[in-house]
Short mmCIF file of C-alpha atoms in Angstrom, two decimals:
data_model
loop_
_atom_site.label_atom_id
_atom_site.label_comp_id
_atom_site.label_asym_id
_atom_site.label_seq_id
_atom_site.Cartn_x
_atom_site.Cartn_y
_atom_site.Cartn_z
CA MET A 29 16.02 7.55 -69.57
CA VAL A 30 12.68 6.05 -70.53
CA THR A 31 11.27 2.73 -69.41
CA PRO A 32 10.68 0.53 -72.41
CA GLN A 33 7.34 -0.82 -71.32
CA THR A 34 4.48 0.73 -69.39
CA VAL A 35 2.68 -1.78 -67.24
CA CYS A 36 -0.12 0.16 -65.61
CA ALA A 37 -1.67 3.54 -65.26
CA LEU A 38 -2.28 4.32 -61.60
CA PRO A 39 -5.08 6.63 -60.44
CA ILE A 40 -3.78 9.37 -58.17
CA ASP A 41 -5.75 8.21 -55.08
CA GLY A 42 -4.44 4.67 -55.57
CA LEU A 43 -0.94 6.12 -55.69
CA ALA A 44 -1.66 7.99 -52.46
CA ARG A 45 -2.84 4.82 -50.75
CA LEU A 46 0.02 2.64 -51.92
CA MET A 47 2.64 5.32 -51.30
CA PRO A 48 1.46 7.79 -48.66
CA MET A 49 4.88 9.44 -48.86
CA HIS A 50 5.33 9.74 -52.59
CA LEU A 51 6.35 12.81 -54.53
CA LEU A 52 5.48 13.01 -58.21
CA LEU A 53 7.48 15.62 -60.16
CA ASP A 54 7.08 16.86 -63.70
CA ARG A 55 10.02 17.26 -66.09
CA ASP A 56 10.68 20.73 -64.59
CA GLU A 57 10.89 19.16 -61.16
CA ARG A 58 7.70 20.78 -59.96
CA VAL A 59 5.37 18.84 -57.66
CA VAL A 60 2.42 17.23 -59.42
CA SER A 61 1.25 15.06 -56.53
CA VAL A 62 2.30 14.53 -52.93
CA GLY A 63 1.29 11.62 -50.68
CA PRO A 64 -0.87 12.54 -47.66
CA THR A 65 1.76 11.60 -45.05
CA LEU A 66 4.51 13.48 -46.83
CA ALA A 67 2.07 16.40 -47.10
CA ARG A 68 1.85 16.44 -43.29
CA VAL A 69 5.63 16.69 -43.09
CA LEU A 70 5.71 19.50 -45.66
CA ALA A 71 2.82 21.28 -43.96
CA GLN A 72 5.46 22.83 -41.74
CA MET A 73 6.79 24.87 -44.66
CA PRO A 74 6.30 28.64 -44.25
CA GLU A 75 2.73 29.87 -44.46
CA HIS A 76 1.14 30.31 -47.88
CA PHE A 77 3.74 28.00 -49.32
CA GLU A 78 2.00 25.88 -51.92
CA VAL A 79 3.52 22.42 -52.19
CA ILE A 80 1.77 21.50 -55.42
CA GLY A 81 3.70 23.28 -58.14
CA ALA A 82 6.70 23.97 -55.87
CA ARG A 83 10.17 23.12 -57.11
CA PHE A 84 11.93 20.08 -55.67
CA GLN A 85 15.01 22.10 -54.70
CA ASP A 86 12.86 24.57 -52.71
CA LEU A 87 11.31 21.71 -50.74
CA PHE A 88 14.31 19.54 -49.98
CA GLU A 89 17.99 19.68 -49.24
CA VAL A 90 19.75 16.64 -50.70
CA ARG A 91 22.06 15.06 -48.12
CA SER A 92 23.09 12.10 -50.17
CA PRO A 93 24.39 11.83 -52.82
CA GLY A 94 26.53 14.89 -52.02
CA GLY A 95 26.78 18.08 -54.03
CA VAL A 96 23.45 17.65 -55.74
CA THR A 97 20.36 19.86 -55.77
CA HIS A 98 18.08 18.56 -58.53
CA ALA A 99 15.87 15.49 -58.44
CA ALA A 100 17.10 14.41 -61.87
CA GLU A 101 20.69 14.45 -60.60
CA VAL A 102 19.61 12.52 -57.51
CA LEU A 103 18.09 9.78 -59.64
CA ALA A 104 21.04 9.72 -62.00
CA ARG A 105 23.69 9.72 -59.29
CA ALA A 106 22.12 7.67 -56.53
CA GLY A 107 20.50 4.96 -58.54
CA ASN A 108 17.66 4.12 -56.28
CA ARG A 109 18.62 5.26 -52.80
CA PHE A 110 19.01 8.78 -51.48
CA ARG A 111 18.57 10.92 -48.37
CA LEU A 112 16.73 14.23 -48.14
CA VAL A 113 15.94 16.74 -45.41
CA PRO A 114 12.81 18.87 -45.85
CA ARG A 115 13.47 22.61 -45.72
CA THR A 116 11.05 22.97 -42.81
CA GLY A 117 13.53 23.16 -39.98
CA THR A 118 12.90 19.57 -38.97
CA ARG A 119 15.77 17.40 -37.87
CA ALA A 120 14.23 14.23 -39.25
CA GLY A 121 15.70 13.04 -42.50
CA LEU A 122 13.89 11.09 -45.17
CA ARG A 123 15.16 8.10 -47.05
CA GLY A 124 13.92 7.32 -50.49
CA LEU A 125 14.10 5.69 -53.84
CA GLY A 126 12.79 6.89 -57.15
CA THR A 127 12.31 6.28 -60.83
CA TRP A 128 11.57 8.07 -64.07
CA LEU A 129 8.13 7.38 -65.40
CA ALA A 130 7.46 6.54 -69.00
CA ASP A 131 7.36 9.07 -71.81
CA ASP A 132 6.90 12.48 -70.31
CA GLY A 133 9.94 12.72 -68.04
CA GLN A 134 7.97 12.63 -64.80
CA MET A 135 9.80 11.39 -61.73
CA LEU A 136 8.23 9.39 -58.92
CA LEU A 137 10.01 9.45 -55.57
CA ASN A 138 8.89 7.32 -52.64
CA LEU A 139 10.11 8.46 -49.24
CA SER A 140 10.26 6.92 -45.80
CA PHE A 141 11.23 8.08 -42.31
CA GLY A 142 13.86 5.38 -41.91
CA ILE A 143 15.34 5.34 -38.45
CA ASP A 144 13.93 8.80 -37.72
CA LEU A 145 10.50 7.17 -37.58
CA ILE A 146 10.18 7.40 -33.81
CA THR A 147 10.94 11.11 -33.59
CA SER A 148 8.83 11.80 -36.69
CA VAL A 149 5.78 10.09 -35.23
CA ARG A 150 5.98 12.51 -32.33
CA GLU A 151 6.86 15.58 -34.37
CA PHE A 152 4.09 15.14 -36.95
CA ALA A 153 1.55 13.40 -34.67
CA LEU A 154 1.30 10.51 -37.11
CA THR A 155 -1.24 7.74 -36.73
CA ASP A 156 -1.67 4.21 -37.96
CA ALA A 157 -3.54 5.55 -40.99
CA ASP A 158 -0.48 7.50 -42.12
CA PHE A 159 1.41 4.35 -43.01
CA ALA A 160 0.86 1.82 -45.75
CA ALA A 161 -0.10 -1.58 -44.35
CA THR A 162 2.98 -3.06 -46.00
CA GLU A 163 5.31 -0.83 -44.03
CA LEU A 164 6.98 -2.11 -40.89
CA ALA A 165 6.48 1.22 -39.13
CA MET A 166 4.05 -0.22 -36.56
CA GLU A 167 6.39 -3.09 -35.84
CA LEU A 168 9.31 -0.73 -35.35
CA LEU A 169 7.32 1.48 -32.97
CA TYR A 170 6.07 -1.60 -31.16
CA LEU A 171 9.58 -2.95 -30.83
CA ALA A 172 10.92 0.35 -29.52
CA GLU A 173 8.26 0.41 -26.78
CA ALA A 174 8.64 -3.25 -25.93
CA ASN A 175 12.39 -2.73 -25.65
CA ALA A 176 11.95 0.31 -23.45
CA ALA A 177 9.62 -1.70 -21.21
CA VAL A 178 12.09 -4.57 -20.91
CA THR A 179 14.94 -2.17 -20.19
CA ARG A 180 12.85 -0.45 -17.53
CA GLU A 181 12.07 -3.78 -15.90
CA LEU A 182 15.72 -4.80 -15.98
CA ARG A 183 16.74 -1.49 -14.44
CA GLY A 184 14.15 -2.06 -11.72
CA LEU A 185 15.44 -5.56 -11.14
CA ASN A 186 19.02 -4.28 -10.88
CA LEU A 187 18.02 -1.63 -8.36
CA ARG A 188 16.12 -4.15 -6.24
CA LEU A 189 18.98 -6.63 -6.36
CA GLU A 190 21.49 -3.91 -5.53
CA GLY A 191 19.35 -2.84 -2.58
CA ALA A 192 19.14 -6.42 -1.35
CA ARG A 193 22.88 -6.86 -1.79
CA LEU A 194 23.66 -3.72 0.19
CA ALA A 195 21.26 -4.78 2.94
CA ALA A 196 22.82 -8.24 3.08
CA GLU A 197 26.31 -6.76 3.13
CA GLU A 198 25.34 -4.35 5.90
CA GLU A 199 23.79 -7.20 7.85
CA ALA A 200 26.90 -9.35 7.42
CA MET A 201 29.06 -6.53 8.80
CA THR A 202 26.90 -5.55 11.76
CA ASP A 203 26.73 -6.82 15.30
CA PRO A 204 23.00 -7.28 15.83
CA LEU A 205 22.98 -6.52 19.58
CA THR A 206 24.88 -3.23 19.63
CA GLY A 207 24.49 -2.08 16.03
CA LEU A 208 28.29 -1.65 15.93
CA ARG A 209 30.38 -3.27 13.22
CA ASN A 210 31.33 -6.89 13.87
CA ARG A 211 34.65 -8.69 13.94
CA ARG A 212 34.60 -9.32 10.21
CA ALA A 213 33.98 -5.65 9.43
CA ALA A 214 36.75 -4.56 11.83
CA ASP A 215 39.19 -6.96 10.18
CA SER A 216 38.42 -5.60 6.75
CA VAL A 217 38.71 -1.97 7.90
CA LEU A 218 42.08 -2.76 9.49
CA GLU A 219 43.17 -4.55 6.35
CA ARG A 220 42.22 -1.59 4.19
CA MET A 221 43.84 1.00 6.41
CA CYS A 222 47.08 -0.99 6.61
CA ALA A 223 47.10 -1.37 2.84
CA ASN A 224 46.43 2.34 2.27
CA GLY A 225 49.25 3.30 4.62
CA VAL A 226 47.18 5.96 6.38
CA PRO A 227 48.19 6.50 10.02
CA PHE A 228 45.64 5.36 12.58
CA ALA A 229 45.30 4.17 16.17
CA LEU A 230 43.72 0.97 17.38
CA LEU A 231 41.93 0.97 20.75
CA HIS A 232 41.21 -2.45 22.19
CA LEU A 233 38.58 -2.21 24.90
CA ASP A 234 37.55 -4.90 27.36
CA LEU A 235 34.86 -4.46 30.02
CA ASP A 236 35.77 -4.89 33.70
CA TYR A 237 33.31 -6.58 36.08
CA PHE A 238 31.09 -7.58 33.19
CA LYS A 239 31.03 -11.22 34.26
CA ALA A 240 29.76 -10.15 37.70
CA VAL A 241 26.83 -8.26 36.13
CA ASN A 242 25.95 -11.27 33.99
CA ASP A 243 26.22 -13.67 36.93
CA THR A 244 24.24 -11.64 39.46
CA LEU A 245 21.68 -9.78 37.31
CA GLY A 246 21.39 -12.14 34.36
CA HIS A 247 22.01 -11.96 30.63
CA ALA A 248 19.34 -9.32 30.04
CA ALA A 249 21.34 -6.94 32.26
CA GLY A 250 24.53 -7.94 30.46
CA ASP A 251 22.90 -7.22 27.11
CA GLN A 252 21.77 -3.83 28.31
CA VAL A 253 25.34 -3.01 29.38
CA LEU A 254 26.66 -4.06 25.98
CA GLU A 255 24.05 -1.98 24.17
CA ASN A 256 25.01 0.99 26.32
CA VAL A 257 28.68 0.56 25.45
CA GLY A 258 27.63 0.37 21.81
CA ARG A 259 25.91 3.74 22.11
CA ILE A 260 28.89 5.32 23.87
CA LEU A 261 31.35 4.11 21.26
CA GLN A 262 29.10 5.24 18.44
CA GLU A 263 29.10 8.72 19.96
CA HIS A 264 32.88 8.76 20.09
CA VAL A 265 33.66 7.80 16.52
CA ARG A 266 33.62 9.99 13.45
CA ALA A 267 32.45 8.80 10.02
CA GLU A 268 35.99 7.81 9.06
CA ASP A 269 36.52 5.77 12.24
CA CYS A 270 35.20 2.33 13.05
CA ALA A 271 33.78 0.93 16.29
CA ALA A 272 33.19 -2.80 16.49
CA ARG A 273 32.23 -5.49 18.94
CA ILE A 274 34.65 -8.32 18.27
CA GLY A 275 33.78 -10.73 21.07
CA GLY A 276 31.55 -11.12 24.16
CA ASP A 277 32.60 -7.96 25.97
CA GLU A 278 35.49 -7.01 23.73
CA PHE A 279 35.44 -3.98 21.46
CA VAL A 280 37.83 -2.22 19.14
CA VAL A 281 37.84 1.36 17.98
CA ILE A 282 39.88 2.27 14.93
CA VAL A 283 40.64 5.99 14.95
CA ALA A 284 41.82 7.32 11.62
CA ASP A 285 44.53 10.03 11.35
CA ARG A 286 45.12 10.34 15.10
CA THR A 287 48.57 9.52 16.41
CA ASP A 288 49.21 12.06 19.16
CA PRO A 289 49.53 9.94 22.36
CA LYS A 290 47.92 12.65 24.48
CA VAL A 291 44.86 12.86 22.19
CA LEU A 292 44.49 9.09 22.12
CA GLN A 293 44.80 8.90 25.89
CA VAL A 294 42.06 11.53 26.26
CA ILE A 295 39.73 9.68 23.89
CA ALA A 296 40.25 6.40 25.80
CA GLU A 297 39.78 8.01 29.20
CA ARG A 298 36.60 9.72 28.06
CA ILE A 299 35.20 6.37 26.91
CA ILE A 300 36.22 4.70 30.18
CA ALA A 301 34.56 7.49 32.19
CA ARG A 302 31.28 7.10 30.29
CA VAL A 303 31.30 3.30 30.50
CA SER A 304 31.96 3.53 34.25
CA GLU A 305 28.81 5.55 34.89
CA PRO A 306 26.29 3.39 36.74
CA LEU A 307 23.42 2.01 34.71
CA ALA A 308 19.94 1.30 36.06
CA PHE A 309 18.58 -2.16 35.42
CA GLN A 310 15.15 -3.01 36.85
CA GLY A 311 15.71 -0.83 39.88
CA THR A 312 19.21 -2.11 40.49
CA GLU A 313 22.39 -0.34 39.62
CA CYS A 314 24.87 -2.17 37.48
CA ARG A 315 28.40 -0.97 37.36
CA VAL A 316 31.08 -1.95 34.95
CA SER A 317 34.24 -0.28 33.81
CA ALA A 318 36.65 -0.71 30.95
CA SER A 319 40.33 -1.20 30.28
CA VAL A 320 41.81 0.02 27.04
CA GLY A 321 44.99 -0.94 25.20
CA ILE A 322 46.15 1.46 22.51
CA VAL A 323 48.58 0.95 19.62
CA ARG A 324 49.44 3.15 16.67
CA SER A 325 50.10 2.07 13.10
CA VAL A 326 53.01 4.51 12.91
CA ASP A 327 54.90 2.50 15.54
CA MET A 328 55.20 -0.43 13.17
CA VAL A 329 57.38 -0.61 10.10
CA ARG A 330 54.87 -2.49 8.02
CA PRO A 331 51.67 -2.62 10.05
CA ASP A 332 49.36 -5.55 9.50
CA PRO A 333 46.10 -6.41 11.24
CA VAL A 334 47.30 -9.53 13.02
CA ARG A 335 50.37 -7.93 14.62
CA LEU A 336 48.43 -4.76 15.46
CA LEU A 337 45.69 -6.71 17.22
CA ALA A 338 48.27 -8.79 19.08
CA ALA A 339 50.06 -5.63 20.21
CA ALA A 340 46.77 -4.00 21.25
CA ASP A 341 46.02 -7.12 23.24
CA ARG A 342 49.34 -6.78 25.07
CA ALA A 343 48.58 -3.12 25.79
CA LEU A 344 45.17 -4.13 27.12
CA TYR A 345 46.76 -6.77 29.34
CA ALA A 346 49.08 -4.11 30.71
CA ALA A 347 46.10 -1.86 31.42
CA LYS A 348 44.26 -4.59 33.27
CA HIS A 349 47.41 -5.31 35.20
CA ALA A 350 47.78 -1.67 36.15
CA GLY A 351 44.53 -1.88 38.09
CA ARG A 352 41.68 -1.66 35.58
CA SER A 353 39.77 1.43 34.37
CA GLN A 354 43.03 2.38 32.74
CA ALA A 355 44.21 3.12 29.24
CA VAL A 356 47.70 2.06 28.26
CA LEU A 357 49.40 3.18 25.06
CA LEU A 358 52.07 0.84 23.83
CA LEU A 359 54.49 3.11 22.04
CA LEU A 360 56.83 0.52 20.63
CA PRO A 361 54.62 -2.52 20.31
CA GLU A 362 57.32 -4.83 18.98
CA SER A 363 60.29 -3.77 21.05
CA MET B 21 17.29 -13.05 0.44
CA ARG B 22 16.01 -16.45 -0.53
CA SER B 23 14.85 -16.89 -4.07
CA ARG B 24 13.70 -19.96 -5.83
CA PHE B 25 14.10 -18.60 -9.27
CA VAL B 26 15.66 -20.87 -11.81
CA GLU B 27 19.10 -19.77 -12.82
CA GLU B 28 20.31 -18.89 -16.28
CA ASN B 29 20.59 -21.88 -18.65
CA ASN B 30 17.93 -23.75 -16.71
CA PRO B 31 14.72 -24.31 -18.59
CA GLY B 32 12.72 -22.11 -16.22
CA SER B 33 9.72 -20.27 -17.48
CA GLU B 34 9.70 -16.56 -18.36
CA MET B 35 5.95 -16.73 -18.82
CA ASP B 36 5.51 -17.88 -15.23
CA ALA B 37 7.72 -14.99 -14.12
CA LEU B 38 5.62 -12.40 -15.97
CA LEU B 39 2.36 -13.88 -14.68
CA LEU B 40 3.65 -14.08 -11.11
CA ARG B 41 4.77 -10.48 -11.22
CA SER B 42 1.39 -9.44 -12.62
CA LEU B 43 -0.47 -11.47 -10.03
CA GLN B 44 1.61 -9.87 -7.29
CA GLY B 45 0.88 -6.39 -8.64
CA TYR B 46 -2.83 -7.16 -8.96
CA VAL B 47 -3.19 -8.57 -5.45
CA ARG B 48 -1.06 -5.90 -3.80
CA ASP B 49 -2.72 -2.99 -5.60
CA THR B 50 -6.24 -4.35 -5.14
CA PHE B 51 -6.22 -6.06 -1.76
CA GLY B 52 -3.09 -4.75 -0.06
CA LEU B 53 0.32 -6.05 0.88
CA SER B 54 -0.89 -8.09 3.85
CA VAL B 55 -3.14 -10.21 1.62
CA TRP B 56 -0.23 -10.89 -0.69
CA GLN B 57 1.90 -11.89 2.29
CA ALA B 58 -0.88 -14.20 3.48
CA ILE B 59 -0.85 -15.84 0.06
CA CYS B 60 2.92 -16.33 0.14
CA ARG B 61 3.29 -17.27 3.80
CA PRO B 62 2.26 -20.87 4.25
CA GLY B 63 3.68 -23.98 2.72
CA ASN B 64 6.52 -23.96 0.30
CA LEU B 65 6.21 -20.48 -1.16
CA SER B 66 9.52 -19.18 0.10
CA VAL B 67 9.45 -16.15 -2.17
CA GLN B 68 7.44 -13.02 -1.47
CA THR B 69 8.62 -10.95 -4.37
CA TYR B 70 8.55 -12.27 -7.88
CA GLU B 71 10.80 -10.72 -10.47
CA PRO B 72 9.47 -10.39 -13.99
CA MET B 73 12.90 -10.72 -15.59
CA LEU B 74 13.88 -13.96 -13.88
CA ARG B 75 12.59 -17.46 -14.50
CA TYR B 76 10.60 -19.69 -12.22
CA ASP B 77 9.74 -23.36 -12.25
CA PRO B 78 7.03 -24.06 -14.80
CA GLY B 79 3.72 -24.35 -12.98
CA THR B 80 4.60 -21.87 -10.23
CA ALA B 81 2.12 -19.29 -11.56
CA ASP B 82 -0.80 -21.76 -11.44
CA THR B 83 0.17 -22.83 -7.91
CA VAL B 84 0.37 -19.27 -6.60
CA ALA B 85 -2.87 -18.29 -8.36
CA GLN B 86 -4.64 -21.20 -6.66
CA ARG B 87 -3.27 -20.02 -3.30
CA ALA B 88 -4.53 -16.52 -4.08
CA ALA B 89 -7.96 -17.92 -4.94
CA ASP B 90 -8.05 -19.83 -1.63
CA VAL B 91 -7.07 -16.79 0.40
CA LEU B 92 -9.46 -14.47 -1.46
CA GLY B 93 -12.27 -17.02 -1.38
CA ARG B 94 -12.80 -16.89 -5.15
CA GLN B 95 -12.56 -19.20 -8.10
CA VAL B 96 -9.06 -19.29 -9.54
CA GLU B 97 -10.61 -18.51 -12.95
CA THR B 98 -11.97 -15.26 -11.55
CA VAL B 99 -8.59 -14.35 -10.11
CA TRP B 100 -6.90 -14.84 -13.48
CA GLU B 101 -9.62 -12.94 -15.33
CA ASP B 102 -9.49 -9.97 -12.96
CA MET B 103 -5.73 -9.95 -13.20
CA GLY B 104 -5.98 -9.80 -17.00
CA THR B 105 -8.28 -6.80 -16.76
CA TYR B 106 -6.02 -5.17 -14.18
CA LEU B 107 -3.01 -5.51 -16.52
CA VAL B 108 -4.76 -3.51 -19.24
CA THR B 109 -6.53 -0.93 -17.09
CA ASN B 110 -4.03 -0.18 -14.32
CA PRO B 111 -2.20 3.09 -15.03
CA GLY B 112 1.00 1.54 -13.66
CA HIS B 113 0.93 -0.94 -16.53
CA GLU B 114 0.12 1.57 -19.26
CA GLY B 115 2.87 -0.06 -21.34
CA VAL B 116 0.83 -3.27 -21.66
CA ARG B 117 -2.21 -1.44 -22.98
CA ARG B 118 -0.07 0.50 -25.41
CA LEU B 119 1.66 -2.59 -26.75
CA LEU B 120 -1.74 -4.23 -27.29
CA ARG B 121 -3.15 -1.16 -29.00
CA PHE B 122 -0.41 -1.41 -31.62
CA GLY B 123 -2.41 -4.45 -32.77
CA GLY B 124 -4.86 -2.38 -34.77
CA VAL B 125 -7.10 0.66 -35.14
CA SER B 126 -10.34 -1.15 -34.24
CA PHE B 127 -11.24 -3.94 -31.84
CA ALA B 128 -11.80 -6.31 -34.79
CA ASP B 129 -8.36 -5.34 -36.13
CA PHE B 130 -6.97 -6.00 -32.72
CA LEU B 131 -8.58 -9.45 -32.55
CA HIS B 132 -7.02 -10.29 -35.90
CA SER B 133 -3.62 -9.25 -34.54
CA LEU B 134 -3.84 -11.76 -31.68
CA GLU B 135 -2.32 -14.49 -33.80
CA GLU B 136 0.72 -12.25 -34.29
CA MET B 137 1.07 -11.60 -30.57
CA PRO B 138 3.59 -14.36 -29.82
CA GLY B 139 5.74 -13.17 -32.72
CA ARG B 140 5.58 -9.59 -31.52
CA ALA B 141 6.45 -10.56 -27.97
CA ARG B 142 9.41 -12.56 -29.17
CA LEU B 143 10.86 -9.40 -30.75
CA ALA B 144 11.51 -8.17 -27.22
CA LEU B 145 11.79 -11.41 -25.26
CA PRO B 146 13.06 -14.16 -27.58
CA ASP B 147 12.58 -16.98 -25.07
CA LEU B 148 9.08 -16.08 -23.95
CA ASP B 149 6.77 -19.10 -24.25
CA LEU B 150 3.63 -17.15 -25.06
CA PRO B 151 0.41 -19.07 -25.70
CA GLU B 152 -0.39 -20.25 -29.17
CA ILE B 153 -3.42 -18.25 -30.29
CA THR B 154 -5.62 -18.96 -33.31
CA LEU B 155 -8.56 -16.85 -34.35
CA ASN B 156 -11.52 -18.18 -36.34
CA GLU B 157 -14.02 -15.74 -37.76
CA LEU B 158 -17.31 -17.60 -37.41
CA GLY B 159 -19.47 -14.76 -38.65
CA PRO B 160 -19.20 -11.06 -39.35
CA ASP B 161 -19.06 -10.21 -35.64
CA LEU B 162 -18.43 -13.58 -34.10
CA PHE B 163 -14.99 -14.95 -33.29
CA ASP B 164 -13.68 -18.12 -31.76
CA ILE B 165 -10.28 -17.82 -30.14
CA ARG B 166 -8.22 -20.87 -29.25
CA CYS B 167 -5.53 -20.31 -26.67
CA ARG B 168 -3.10 -23.11 -25.98
CA SER B 169 -0.63 -22.66 -23.17
CA ARG B 170 1.25 -24.65 -20.60
CA VAL B 171 -0.15 -22.27 -18.00
CA LYS B 172 -3.63 -23.45 -17.04
CA GLY B 173 -4.94 -19.98 -16.23
CA MET B 174 -3.84 -18.46 -19.54
CA THR B 175 -7.20 -18.59 -21.30
CA ARG B 176 -8.78 -16.72 -18.39
CA VAL B 177 -6.05 -14.09 -18.37
CA LEU B 178 -6.78 -13.54 -22.06
CA VAL B 179 -10.53 -13.26 -21.34
CA GLY B 180 -9.81 -10.53 -18.80
CA MET B 181 -7.48 -8.69 -21.16
CA LEU B 182 -9.92 -8.93 -24.10
CA THR B 183 -12.74 -7.57 -21.96
CA ALA B 184 -10.62 -4.58 -20.97
CA MET B 185 -9.37 -4.04 -24.52
CA ALA B 186 -12.92 -4.07 -25.92
CA ASP B 187 -13.66 -1.30 -23.47
CA ASP B 188 -10.50 0.53 -24.46
CA TYR B 189 -11.59 0.49 -28.12
CA GLY B 190 -15.08 1.61 -27.08
CA SER B 191 -16.58 -1.62 -28.40
CA LEU B 192 -19.48 -3.54 -26.81
CA CYS B 193 -18.79 -7.27 -26.73
CA LEU B 194 -19.87 -10.51 -25.19
CA ILE B 195 -16.78 -12.47 -24.19
CA GLU B 196 -17.18 -15.94 -22.74
CA SER B 197 -15.09 -18.98 -22.13
CA GLU B 198 -17.28 -22.06 -21.86
CA GLU B 199 -14.54 -24.62 -22.23
CA ALA B 200 -10.85 -24.58 -21.47
CA GLU B 201 -8.63 -23.06 -24.18
CA SER B 202 -11.58 -21.54 -26.03
CA ILE B 203 -13.01 -18.04 -26.01
CA ARG B 204 -16.12 -16.86 -27.85
CA VAL B 205 -16.24 -13.15 -28.74
CA ARG B 206 -19.41 -11.56 -30.08
CA VAL B 207 -19.03 -7.91 -31.07
CA MET B 208 -22.41 -6.28 -30.42
CA GLU B 209 -21.51 -2.72 -31.27
CA ASN B 210 -18.24 -1.37 -32.62
CA SER B 211 -18.43 2.14 -31.28
CA HIS B 212 -20.54 1.76 -28.19
CA GLY B 213 -18.49 3.99 -25.94
CA THR B 214 -15.67 6.42 -26.44
CA ALA B 215 -12.43 4.72 -27.27
CA ARG B 216 -9.49 5.69 -25.13
CA ARG B 217 -6.95 7.85 -26.88
CA PHE B 218 -3.91 6.17 -28.37
CA ASP B 219 -0.94 8.19 -29.64
CA LEU B 220 1.67 6.30 -31.57
CA ALA B 221 4.37 8.40 -29.94
CA MET B 222 5.69 6.89 -26.74
CA PRO B 223 4.68 8.94 -23.71
CA ASP B 224 7.53 10.62 -21.88
CA ARG B 225 8.53 8.98 -18.65
#
């Protein structure tokens, strides 16, 4: 195929400047001229390999169109778009177009990195000068970096927002005085445990003589007592349990996977014993105690938080009635 | 957490957000967290942390910069200028310097790329209301840059960035802004110092 009209004769350095990735082949498909940027890519051929004069098929593997090895076939089959991989062990492919030149059967191929530009820039340490000013290579690199920067900022924003959300959630679930969970948190734990159907026990704890401490020693003393109870409860729960302050001097402890009445009784009595230990407040001793009502989820057919809390309240009432500093387990809460 | 950022769909300003974030970084890195808190504390600045990817009421950046100037006892123009320099030179913002260096191989090249800057920025942030920049070549080494922006401090930010970029390219320049929205750049020597290295390949993070 011969072009009918020759428009211009291009000096070889002009060709190099306009097409820094060109490959000019003679009719035997041997390299006559190679653009400086493409030369950098091919510089990774084995040592002493001379690119000028080398055969096209020794330099490149044709990836598209398929089943083709010669440049002439590439031009005939692919029209003006093909894909090559240099035989240098690189992973980066090259995209190109080409044409026959007038008269003497020379072929001019112009190659580009295509989407492999970013990896190629790194692999071949390319600079601004390696690209023709008409190419969008700089813009593509710029865009990739700008995008990475925006993504990084967005990831940072997400992390900060997530951190703030977790802190807010934690705050909304915590009783500020004792550091225990609050009523809302206890309700949601109960809700979840009922829904999951895992067996658990609910201890409802109410302080005895707390009002007396508040009345005689003041609210600061009362607060200190509450904080102390908070510490004691915290020490008695495992990670899977939940201790919460649900009212003035009212607490609940949700104990997961414990249903043995004897075990529950021991836990409650241990808490009562610790709470009953005298506490020093500004040189004075303040003494409180605790009554505990216990119910178990397994004693209800379909346990739900409202009925469990009501039953625990009845158990607590029974404990108070029995003379305080007592723990009462209500075995059949609804009978 | 209280935030006065403008929500999606509202015509808040992304430019204000980027400037506020930069100002916050500049003040915190240079003068410390307590100074930044002092700037945010009084009056109606309910936010202490500005997020670069959110939007804030137009004008917020100028207001906060003025507060910073008051607290630091400097001219607001100086605050903006120093912040511009900080953005280019601070290692934590290496990305900014890199994006600017894509503008060209020499400082003159870079100056010529300034007019393209809004277009480039829009590739990544389509809604960014970057300043309108026009460059006039008055003589072989003399340029007049017009910078039109809704943000009052913008010209000064650009002055600070240009000063740092000249240094980055190893070029000796006189950069002045006599009137608002106008910058005069006189390139005295093109390779005065050693230019900082610039690899096209993105550094690994």
